[in-house]
Amino acid sequence: MSNQAGLFDLPDPIRPRPPTRSGRGRARETFARTVVTDVSVHDAGALRAEASRALDHTVVIGEAADAEDDELRDLREEISTSPAAAVQWCLEPTIGMGPLLESGAIRLDMIDLSAEEESAGLVRVTWTVTAKILNAVAVRELALTACPATDVATHAEIEQSFAAAWHWAADPHAPLAAIPGVTWTSVEVTVEQVLTRAR
């Protein structure tokens, strides 16, 4: 008997996948980049000192002087007892994005930051920066300048993917480099387009 497929043994037809957006990035589109890292605290004293310095440069608006003093005391106590709070005070998610902002390539729409203590000395930090593209060409030019000229594959990726362009134009982990007393491990970096509903 033949092992060839008969009339009723044909495989199911392969259905074409629905078209997906290229994610290349165009002017007036909005994207959100989320960075997740595990931060290991090796020098808690240096971390707390930096967090206190950041707190000293914070301006509290619209509160009575007594209430402001109480709040600052509470924040200082939180920094001294919680590595997650100290890391959160030290981390500025927009560090490294200066060229993108100064060139008018993007506009920041929203920043979200959270830090949670996973175990003694280990903090899971997550931040999301949402930006609107004002000049997609400028974003790619900055990315291509930062990428080695001989890296042809990455140049092609930058041309096709806004996620790649954003990565090269502004290192997603740059905000961690300024925090003393810690080391970090990247968990995940994602870039997603934020679709707005038609009015």
JSON list of C-alpha atoms in Angstrom, two decimals:
[
{"chain": "A", "resi": 1, "resn": "MET", "atom": "CA", "xyz": [0.00, 0.00, 0.00]},
{"chain": "A", "resi": 2, "resn": "SER", "atom": "CA", "xyz": [1.31, 3.47, -0.87]},
{"chain": "A", "resi": 3, "resn": "ASN", "atom": "CA", "xyz": [2.28, 5.90, 1.89]},
{"chain": "A", "resi": 4, "resn": "GLN", "atom": "CA", "xyz": [1.45, 8.91, -0.27]},
{"chain": "A", "resi": 5, "resn": "ALA", "atom": "CA", "xyz": [-1.20, 11.30, 1.05]},
{"chain": "A", "resi": 6, "resn": "GLY", "atom": "CA", "xyz": [-4.68, 10.63, -0.33]},
{"chain": "A", "resi": 7, "resn": "LEU", "atom": "CA", "xyz": [-7.35, 13.13, -1.24]},
{"chain": "A", "resi": 8, "resn": "PHE", "atom": "CA", "xyz": [-8.56, 13.48, 2.35]},
{"chain": "A", "resi": 9, "resn": "ASP", "atom": "CA", "xyz": [-5.08, 13.47, 3.91]},
{"chain": "A", "resi": 10, "resn": "LEU", "atom": "CA", "xyz": [-4.02, 16.87, 2.62]},
{"chain": "A", "resi": 11, "resn": "PRO", "atom": "CA", "xyz": [-2.62, 19.21, 5.27]},
{"chain": "A", "resi": 12, "resn": "ASP", "atom": "CA", "xyz": [-4.69, 22.15, 6.46]},
{"chain": "A", "resi": 13, "resn": "PRO", "atom": "CA", "xyz": [-4.07, 25.25, 4.35]},
{"chain": "A", "resi": 14, "resn": "ILE", "atom": "CA", "xyz": [-1.71, 27.78, 5.92]},
{"chain": "A", "resi": 15, "resn": "ARG", "atom": "CA", "xyz": [-3.59, 30.96, 6.65]},
{"chain": "A", "resi": 16, "resn": "PRO", "atom": "CA", "xyz": [-1.74, 34.18, 5.96]},
{"chain": "A", "resi": 17, "resn": "ARG", "atom": "CA", "xyz": [-0.87, 36.20, 9.04]},
{"chain": "A", "resi": 18, "resn": "PRO", "atom": "CA", "xyz": [-2.66, 39.51, 9.47]},
{"chain": "A", "resi": 19, "resn": "PRO", "atom": "CA", "xyz": [-0.53, 42.46, 8.40]},
{"chain": "A", "resi": 20, "resn": "THR", "atom": "CA", "xyz": [1.45, 44.06, 11.20]},
{"chain": "A", "resi": 21, "resn": "ARG", "atom": "CA", "xyz": [2.67, 47.61, 11.52]},
{"chain": "A", "resi": 22, "resn": "SER", "atom": "CA", "xyz": [6.28, 48.07, 10.56]},
{"chain": "A", "resi": 23, "resn": "GLY", "atom": "CA", "xyz": [7.01, 50.04, 13.73]},
{"chain": "A", "resi": 24, "resn": "ARG", "atom": "CA", "xyz": [9.30, 52.26, 11.67]},
{"chain": "A", "resi": 25, "resn": "GLY", "atom": "CA", "xyz": [8.10, 55.42, 13.39]},
{"chain": "A", "resi": 26, "resn": "ARG", "atom": "CA", "xyz": [6.73, 58.53, 11.74]},
{"chain": "A", "resi": 27, "resn": "ALA", "atom": "CA", "xyz": [6.13, 62.10, 12.86]},
{"chain": "A", "resi": 28, "resn": "ARG", "atom": "CA", "xyz": [3.14, 62.49, 15.19]},
{"chain": "A", "resi": 29, "resn": "GLU", "atom": "CA", "xyz": [3.26, 58.83, 16.28]},
{"chain": "A", "resi": 30, "resn": "THR", "atom": "CA", "xyz": [3.71, 58.09, 19.97]},
{"chain": "A", "resi": 31, "resn": "PHE", "atom": "CA", "xyz": [5.86, 55.30, 21.40]},
{"chain": "A", "resi": 32, "resn": "ALA", "atom": "CA", "xyz": [6.51, 54.07, 24.92]},
{"chain": "A", "resi": 33, "resn": "ARG", "atom": "CA", "xyz": [9.80, 52.50, 25.97]},
{"chain": "A", "resi": 34, "resn": "THR", "atom": "CA", "xyz": [9.73, 50.35, 29.10]},
{"chain": "A", "resi": 35, "resn": "VAL", "atom": "CA", "xyz": [12.96, 49.30, 30.78]},
{"chain": "A", "resi": 36, "resn": "VAL", "atom": "CA", "xyz": [13.07, 46.62, 33.49]},
{"chain": "A", "resi": 37, "resn": "THR", "atom": "CA", "xyz": [16.29, 46.03, 35.44]},
{"chain": "A", "resi": 38, "resn": "ASP", "atom": "CA", "xyz": [17.46, 44.27, 38.56]},
{"chain": "A", "resi": 39, "resn": "VAL", "atom": "CA", "xyz": [19.64, 46.57, 40.66]},
{"chain": "A", "resi": 40, "resn": "SER", "atom": "CA", "xyz": [22.04, 45.06, 43.21]},
{"chain": "A", "resi": 41, "resn": "VAL", "atom": "CA", "xyz": [23.04, 47.38, 46.05]},
{"chain": "A", "resi": 42, "resn": "HIS", "atom": "CA", "xyz": [26.71, 46.97, 47.04]},
{"chain": "A", "resi": 43, "resn": "ASP", "atom": "CA", "xyz": [27.31, 50.24, 48.89]},
{"chain": "A", "resi": 44, "resn": "ALA", "atom": "CA", "xyz": [24.13, 51.30, 50.68]},
{"chain": "A", "resi": 45, "resn": "GLY", "atom": "CA", "xyz": [25.84, 54.37, 52.19]},
{"chain": "A", "resi": 46, "resn": "ALA", "atom": "CA", "xyz": [26.80, 55.79, 48.79]},
{"chain": "A", "resi": 47, "resn": "LEU", "atom": "CA", "xyz": [23.32, 55.07, 47.45]},
{"chain": "A", "resi": 48, "resn": "ARG", "atom": "CA", "xyz": [21.60, 56.77, 50.41]},
{"chain": "A", "resi": 49, "resn": "ALA", "atom": "CA", "xyz": [23.90, 59.80, 50.15]},
{"chain": "A", "resi": 50, "resn": "GLU", "atom": "CA", "xyz": [23.03, 60.24, 46.47]},
{"chain": "A", "resi": 51, "resn": "ALA", "atom": "CA", "xyz": [19.32, 59.81, 47.19]},
{"chain": "A", "resi": 52, "resn": "SER", "atom": "CA", "xyz": [19.53, 62.45, 49.94]},
{"chain": "A", "resi": 53, "resn": "ARG", "atom": "CA", "xyz": [21.30, 64.82, 47.56]},
{"chain": "A", "resi": 54, "resn": "ALA", "atom": "CA", "xyz": [18.51, 64.31, 45.00]},
{"chain": "A", "resi": 55, "resn": "LEU", "atom": "CA", "xyz": [15.92, 64.97, 47.71]},
{"chain": "A", "resi": 56, "resn": "ASP", "atom": "CA", "xyz": [17.70, 68.18, 48.72]},
{"chain": "A", "resi": 57, "resn": "HIS", "atom": "CA", "xyz": [17.29, 69.46, 45.16]},
{"chain": "A", "resi": 58, "resn": "THR", "atom": "CA", "xyz": [13.57, 68.69, 45.05]},
{"chain": "A", "resi": 59, "resn": "VAL", "atom": "CA", "xyz": [11.12, 71.56, 45.18]},
{"chain": "A", "resi": 60, "resn": "VAL", "atom": "CA", "xyz": [7.79, 71.01, 46.93]},
{"chain": "A", "resi": 61, "resn": "ILE", "atom": "CA", "xyz": [5.09, 73.37, 45.63]},
{"chain": "A", "resi": 62, "resn": "GLY", "atom": "CA", "xyz": [1.86, 74.47, 47.27]},
{"chain": "A", "resi": 63, "resn": "GLU", "atom": "CA", "xyz": [2.29, 73.16, 50.80]},
{"chain": "A", "resi": 64, "resn": "ALA", "atom": "CA", "xyz": [2.67, 74.87, 54.16]},
{"chain": "A", "resi": 65, "resn": "ALA", "atom": "CA", "xyz": [6.21, 75.01, 55.55]},
{"chain": "A", "resi": 66, "resn": "ASP", "atom": "CA", "xyz": [5.41, 72.69, 58.48]},
{"chain": "A", "resi": 67, "resn": "ALA", "atom": "CA", "xyz": [3.81, 70.10, 56.21]},
{"chain": "A", "resi": 68, "resn": "GLU", "atom": "CA", "xyz": [6.78, 70.31, 53.84]},
{"chain": "A", "resi": 69, "resn": "ASP", "atom": "CA", "xyz": [9.25, 69.72, 56.72]},
{"chain": "A", "resi": 70, "resn": "ASP", "atom": "CA", "xyz": [7.25, 66.71, 57.91]},
{"chain": "A", "resi": 71, "resn": "GLU", "atom": "CA", "xyz": [7.15, 65.26, 54.42]},
{"chain": "A", "resi": 72, "resn": "LEU", "atom": "CA", "xyz": [10.89, 65.73, 53.92]},
{"chain": "A", "resi": 73, "resn": "ARG", "atom": "CA", "xyz": [11.57, 64.01, 57.27]},
{"chain": "A", "resi": 74, "resn": "ASP", "atom": "CA", "xyz": [9.36, 61.08, 56.21]},
{"chain": "A", "resi": 75, "resn": "LEU", "atom": "CA", "xyz": [11.13, 60.85, 52.84]},
{"chain": "A", "resi": 76, "resn": "ARG", "atom": "CA", "xyz": [14.56, 60.91, 54.49]},
{"chain": "A", "resi": 77, "resn": "GLU", "atom": "CA", "xyz": [13.50, 58.09, 56.81]},
{"chain": "A", "resi": 78, "resn": "GLU", "atom": "CA", "xyz": [12.20, 56.11, 53.83]},
{"chain": "A", "resi": 79, "resn": "ILE", "atom": "CA", "xyz": [15.49, 56.59, 51.97]},
{"chain": "A", "resi": 80, "resn": "SER", "atom": "CA", "xyz": [17.49, 55.46, 55.00]},
{"chain": "A", "resi": 81, "resn": "THR", "atom": "CA", "xyz": [15.48, 52.26, 55.47]},
{"chain": "A", "resi": 82, "resn": "SER", "atom": "CA", "xyz": [14.46, 51.27, 51.93]},
{"chain": "A", "resi": 83, "resn": "PRO", "atom": "CA", "xyz": [16.96, 50.55, 49.12]},
{"chain": "A", "resi": 84, "resn": "ALA", "atom": "CA", "xyz": [14.03, 50.64, 46.66]},
{"chain": "A", "resi": 85, "resn": "ALA", "atom": "CA", "xyz": [13.12, 54.18, 47.75]},
{"chain": "A", "resi": 86, "resn": "ALA", "atom": "CA", "xyz": [16.77, 55.27, 47.53]},
{"chain": "A", "resi": 87, "resn": "VAL", "atom": "CA", "xyz": [17.15, 53.85, 44.02]},
{"chain": "A", "resi": 88, "resn": "GLN", "atom": "CA", "xyz": [13.92, 55.49, 42.93]},
{"chain": "A", "resi": 89, "resn": "TRP", "atom": "CA", "xyz": [15.11, 58.89, 44.17]},
{"chain": "A", "resi": 90, "resn": "CYS", "atom": "CA", "xyz": [18.43, 58.48, 42.32]},
{"chain": "A", "resi": 91, "resn": "LEU", "atom": "CA", "xyz": [17.02, 57.37, 38.97]},
{"chain": "A", "resi": 92, "resn": "GLU", "atom": "CA", "xyz": [16.11, 59.97, 36.35]},
{"chain": "A", "resi": 93, "resn": "PRO", "atom": "CA", "xyz": [14.56, 58.16, 33.36]},
{"chain": "A", "resi": 94, "resn": "THR", "atom": "CA", "xyz": [15.38, 60.93, 30.86]},
{"chain": "A", "resi": 95, "resn": "ILE", "atom": "CA", "xyz": [19.16, 60.75, 31.36]},
{"chain": "A", "resi": 96, "resn": "GLY", "atom": "CA", "xyz": [20.76, 60.07, 27.97]},
{"chain": "A", "resi": 97, "resn": "MET", "atom": "CA", "xyz": [17.88, 61.55, 26.01]},
{"chain": "A", "resi": 98, "resn": "GLY", "atom": "CA", "xyz": [19.32, 65.06, 25.85]},
{"chain": "A", "resi": 99, "resn": "PRO", "atom": "CA", "xyz": [20.28, 64.97, 22.14]},
{"chain": "A", "resi": 100, "resn": "LEU", "atom": "CA", "xyz": [16.82, 63.71, 21.14]},
{"chain": "A", "resi": 101, "resn": "LEU", "atom": "CA", "xyz": [15.12, 66.47, 23.12]},
{"chain": "A", "resi": 102, "resn": "GLU", "atom": "CA", "xyz": [17.52, 69.28, 22.20]},
{"chain": "A", "resi": 103, "resn": "SER", "atom": "CA", "xyz": [17.27, 68.48, 18.49]},
{"chain": "A", "resi": 104, "resn": "GLY", "atom": "CA", "xyz": [13.48, 68.59, 18.63]},
{"chain": "A", "resi": 105, "resn": "ALA", "atom": "CA", "xyz": [13.28, 64.98, 17.43]},
{"chain": "A", "resi": 106, "resn": "ILE", "atom": "CA", "xyz": [10.84, 63.94, 20.14]},
{"chain": "A", "resi": 107, "resn": "ARG", "atom": "CA", "xyz": [8.59, 65.38, 22.84]},
{"chain": "A", "resi": 108, "resn": "LEU", "atom": "CA", "xyz": [8.18, 63.71, 26.22]},
{"chain": "A", "resi": 109, "resn": "ASP", "atom": "CA", "xyz": [4.56, 63.01, 27.07]},
{"chain": "A", "resi": 110, "resn": "MET", "atom": "CA", "xyz": [4.77, 60.89, 30.21]},
{"chain": "A", "resi": 111, "resn": "ILE", "atom": "CA", "xyz": [7.23, 59.23, 32.60]},
{"chain": "A", "resi": 112, "resn": "ASP", "atom": "CA", "xyz": [6.40, 56.41, 34.98]},
{"chain": "A", "resi": 113, "resn": "LEU", "atom": "CA", "xyz": [8.84, 54.91, 37.50]},
{"chain": "A", "resi": 114, "resn": "SER", "atom": "CA", "xyz": [8.57, 52.20, 40.12]},
{"chain": "A", "resi": 115, "resn": "ALA", "atom": "CA", "xyz": [11.02, 50.29, 42.31]},
{"chain": "A", "resi": 116, "resn": "GLU", "atom": "CA", "xyz": [10.29, 47.21, 44.39]},
{"chain": "A", "resi": 117, "resn": "GLU", "atom": "CA", "xyz": [12.57, 45.36, 46.79]},
{"chain": "A", "resi": 118, "resn": "GLU", "atom": "CA", "xyz": [12.85, 41.75, 45.60]},
{"chain": "A", "resi": 119, "resn": "SER", "atom": "CA", "xyz": [15.19, 40.62, 48.37]},
{"chain": "A", "resi": 120, "resn": "ALA", "atom": "CA", "xyz": [17.87, 42.05, 50.64]},
{"chain": "A", "resi": 121, "resn": "GLY", "atom": "CA", "xyz": [19.99, 44.27, 48.42]},
{"chain": "A", "resi": 122, "resn": "LEU", "atom": "CA", "xyz": [18.10, 43.52, 45.21]},
{"chain": "A", "resi": 123, "resn": "VAL", "atom": "CA", "xyz": [15.64, 46.01, 43.69]},
{"chain": "A", "resi": 124, "resn": "ARG", "atom": "CA", "xyz": [13.51, 45.49, 40.58]},
{"chain": "A", "resi": 125, "resn": "VAL", "atom": "CA", "xyz": [13.23, 48.86, 38.82]},
{"chain": "A", "resi": 126, "resn": "THR", "atom": "CA", "xyz": [10.81, 49.58, 35.99]},
{"chain": "A", "resi": 127, "resn": "TRP", "atom": "CA", "xyz": [10.41, 52.83, 34.11]},
{"chain": "A", "resi": 128, "resn": "THR", "atom": "CA", "xyz": [8.45, 53.85, 31.05]},
{"chain": "A", "resi": 129, "resn": "VAL", "atom": "CA", "xyz": [9.10, 56.92, 28.95]},
{"chain": "A", "resi": 130, "resn": "THR", "atom": "CA", "xyz": [6.36, 57.87, 26.50]},
{"chain": "A", "resi": 131, "resn": "ALA", "atom": "CA", "xyz": [7.44, 60.14, 23.67]},
{"chain": "A", "resi": 132, "resn": "LYS", "atom": "CA", "xyz": [5.86, 61.64, 20.59]},
{"chain": "A", "resi": 133, "resn": "ILE", "atom": "CA", "xyz": [7.97, 61.70, 17.43]},
{"chain": "A", "resi": 134, "resn": "LEU", "atom": "CA", "xyz": [8.34, 65.20, 16.04]},
{"chain": "A", "resi": 135, "resn": "ASN", "atom": "CA", "xyz": [11.11, 64.47, 13.53]},
{"chain": "A", "resi": 136, "resn": "ALA", "atom": "CA", "xyz": [11.69, 60.80, 12.66]},
{"chain": "A", "resi": 137, "resn": "VAL", "atom": "CA", "xyz": [14.60, 61.64, 10.35]},
{"chain": "A", "resi": 138, "resn": "ALA", "atom": "CA", "xyz": [16.43, 63.39, 13.20]},
{"chain": "A", "resi": 139, "resn": "VAL", "atom": "CA", "xyz": [15.95, 60.34, 15.44]},
{"chain": "A", "resi": 140, "resn": "ARG", "atom": "CA", "xyz": [17.50, 58.08, 12.81]},
{"chain": "A", "resi": 141, "resn": "GLU", "atom": "CA", "xyz": [20.37, 60.48, 12.15]},
{"chain": "A", "resi": 142, "resn": "LEU", "atom": "CA", "xyz": [21.27, 60.49, 15.85]},
{"chain": "A", "resi": 143, "resn": "ALA", "atom": "CA", "xyz": [21.03, 56.70, 15.97]},
{"chain": "A", "resi": 144, "resn": "LEU", "atom": "CA", "xyz": [23.16, 56.21, 12.86]},
{"chain": "A", "resi": 145, "resn": "THR", "atom": "CA", "xyz": [25.79, 58.57, 14.25]},
{"chain": "A", "resi": 146, "resn": "ALA", "atom": "CA", "xyz": [26.02, 56.50, 17.44]},
{"chain": "A", "resi": 147, "resn": "CYS", "atom": "CA", "xyz": [26.17, 53.16, 15.58]},
{"chain": "A", "resi": 148, "resn": "PRO", "atom": "CA", "xyz": [29.51, 51.97, 14.11]},
{"chain": "A", "resi": 149, "resn": "ALA", "atom": "CA", "xyz": [29.64, 52.79, 10.40]},
{"chain": "A", "resi": 150, "resn": "THR", "atom": "CA", "xyz": [30.75, 49.23, 9.57]},
{"chain": "A", "resi": 151, "resn": "ASP", "atom": "CA", "xyz": [27.69, 47.66, 11.22]},
{"chain": "A", "resi": 152, "resn": "VAL", "atom": "CA", "xyz": [25.55, 47.36, 8.10]},
{"chain": "A", "resi": 153, "resn": "ALA", "atom": "CA", "xyz": [22.95, 45.07, 9.68]},
{"chain": "A", "resi": 154, "resn": "THR", "atom": "CA", "xyz": [22.27, 47.48, 12.54]},
{"chain": "A", "resi": 155, "resn": "HIS", "atom": "CA", "xyz": [22.07, 50.43, 10.14]},
{"chain": "A", "resi": 156, "resn": "ALA", "atom": "CA", "xyz": [19.37, 48.57, 8.21]},
{"chain": "A", "resi": 157, "resn": "GLU", "atom": "CA", "xyz": [17.54, 47.79, 11.47]},
{"chain": "A", "resi": 158, "resn": "ILE", "atom": "CA", "xyz": [17.63, 51.45, 12.49]},
{"chain": "A", "resi": 159, "resn": "GLU", "atom": "CA", "xyz": [16.05, 52.39, 9.17]},
{"chain": "A", "resi": 160, "resn": "GLN", "atom": "CA", "xyz": [13.23, 49.88, 9.66]},
{"chain": "A", "resi": 161, "resn": "SER", "atom": "CA", "xyz": [12.59, 49.96, 13.40]},
{"chain": "A", "resi": 162, "resn": "PHE", "atom": "CA", "xyz": [11.92, 52.92, 15.67]},
{"chain": "A", "resi": 163, "resn": "ALA", "atom": "CA", "xyz": [12.78, 50.71, 18.65]},
{"chain": "A", "resi": 164, "resn": "ALA", "atom": "CA", "xyz": [16.29, 50.21, 17.25]},
{"chain": "A", "resi": 165, "resn": "ALA", "atom": "CA", "xyz": [16.62, 53.90, 16.40]},
{"chain": "A", "resi": 166, "resn": "TRP", "atom": "CA", "xyz": [15.58, 54.94, 19.92]},
{"chain": "A", "resi": 167, "resn": "HIS", "atom": "CA", "xyz": [17.97, 52.38, 21.43]},
{"chain": "A", "resi": 168, "resn": "TRP", "atom": "CA", "xyz": [20.95, 53.76, 19.54]},
{"chain": "A", "resi": 169, "resn": "ALA", "atom": "CA", "xyz": [19.99, 57.44, 19.86]},
{"chain": "A", "resi": 170, "resn": "ALA", "atom": "CA", "xyz": [19.54, 57.11, 23.64]},
{"chain": "A", "resi": 171, "resn": "ASP", "atom": "CA", "xyz": [20.90, 54.13, 25.58]},
{"chain": "A", "resi": 172, "resn": "PRO", "atom": "CA", "xyz": [17.94, 52.72, 27.52]},
{"chain": "A", "resi": 173, "resn": "HIS", "atom": "CA", "xyz": [20.14, 51.95, 30.53]},
{"chain": "A", "resi": 174, "resn": "ALA", "atom": "CA", "xyz": [21.90, 55.33, 30.71]},
{"chain": "A", "resi": 175, "resn": "PRO", "atom": "CA", "xyz": [19.90, 56.42, 33.81]},
{"chain": "A", "resi": 176, "resn": "LEU", "atom": "CA", "xyz": [21.52, 53.62, 35.85]},
{"chain": "A", "resi": 177, "resn": "ALA", "atom": "CA", "xyz": [25.08, 54.71, 35.12]},
{"chain": "A", "resi": 178, "resn": "ALA", "atom": "CA", "xyz": [24.75, 57.76, 37.35]},
{"chain": "A", "resi": 179, "resn": "ILE", "atom": "CA", "xyz": [23.72, 55.80, 40.47]},
{"chain": "A", "resi": 180, "resn": "PRO", "atom": "CA", "xyz": [26.61, 55.09, 42.88]},
{"chain": "A", "resi": 181, "resn": "GLY", "atom": "CA", "xyz": [26.94, 51.94, 44.97]},
{"chain": "A", "resi": 182, "resn": "VAL", "atom": "CA", "xyz": [25.01, 49.63, 42.65]},
{"chain": "A", "resi": 183, "resn": "THR", "atom": "CA", "xyz": [25.37, 47.27, 39.73]},
{"chain": "A", "resi": 184, "resn": "TRP", "atom": "CA", "xyz": [22.53, 46.25, 37.48]},
{"chain": "A", "resi": 185, "resn": "THR", "atom": "CA", "xyz": [21.31, 43.55, 35.12]},
{"chain": "A", "resi": 186, "resn": "SER", "atom": "CA", "xyz": [18.93, 44.25, 32.27]},
{"chain": "A", "resi": 187, "resn": "VAL", "atom": "CA", "xyz": [15.75, 42.18, 32.39]},
{"chain": "A", "resi": 188, "resn": "GLU", "atom": "CA", "xyz": [13.79, 43.58, 29.47]},
{"chain": "A", "resi": 189, "resn": "VAL", "atom": "CA", "xyz": [13.51, 46.58, 27.15]},
{"chain": "A", "resi": 190, "resn": "THR", "atom": "CA", "xyz": [10.35, 46.97, 25.07]},
{"chain": "A", "resi": 191, "resn": "VAL", "atom": "CA", "xyz": [9.16, 49.69, 22.72]},
{"chain": "A", "resi": 192, "resn": "GLU", "atom": "CA", "xyz": [5.50, 49.79, 21.77]},
{"chain": "A", "resi": 193, "resn": "GLN", "atom": "CA", "xyz": [3.47, 52.20, 19.72]},
{"chain": "A", "resi": 194, "resn": "VAL", "atom": "CA", "xyz": [0.77, 53.98, 21.70]},
{"chain": "A", "resi": 195, "resn": "LEU", "atom": "CA", "xyz": [-2.32, 54.21, 19.58]},
{"chain": "A", "resi": 196, "resn": "THR", "atom": "CA", "xyz": [-4.69, 57.07, 20.28]},
{"chain": "A", "resi": 197, "resn": "ARG", "atom": "CA", "xyz": [-8.40, 56.71, 19.72]},
{"chain": "A", "resi": 198, "resn": "ALA", "atom": "CA", "xyz": [-10.01, 58.85, 17.08]},
{"chain": "A", "resi": 199, "resn": "ARG", "atom": "CA", "xyz": [-12.20, 61.54, 18.57]}
]
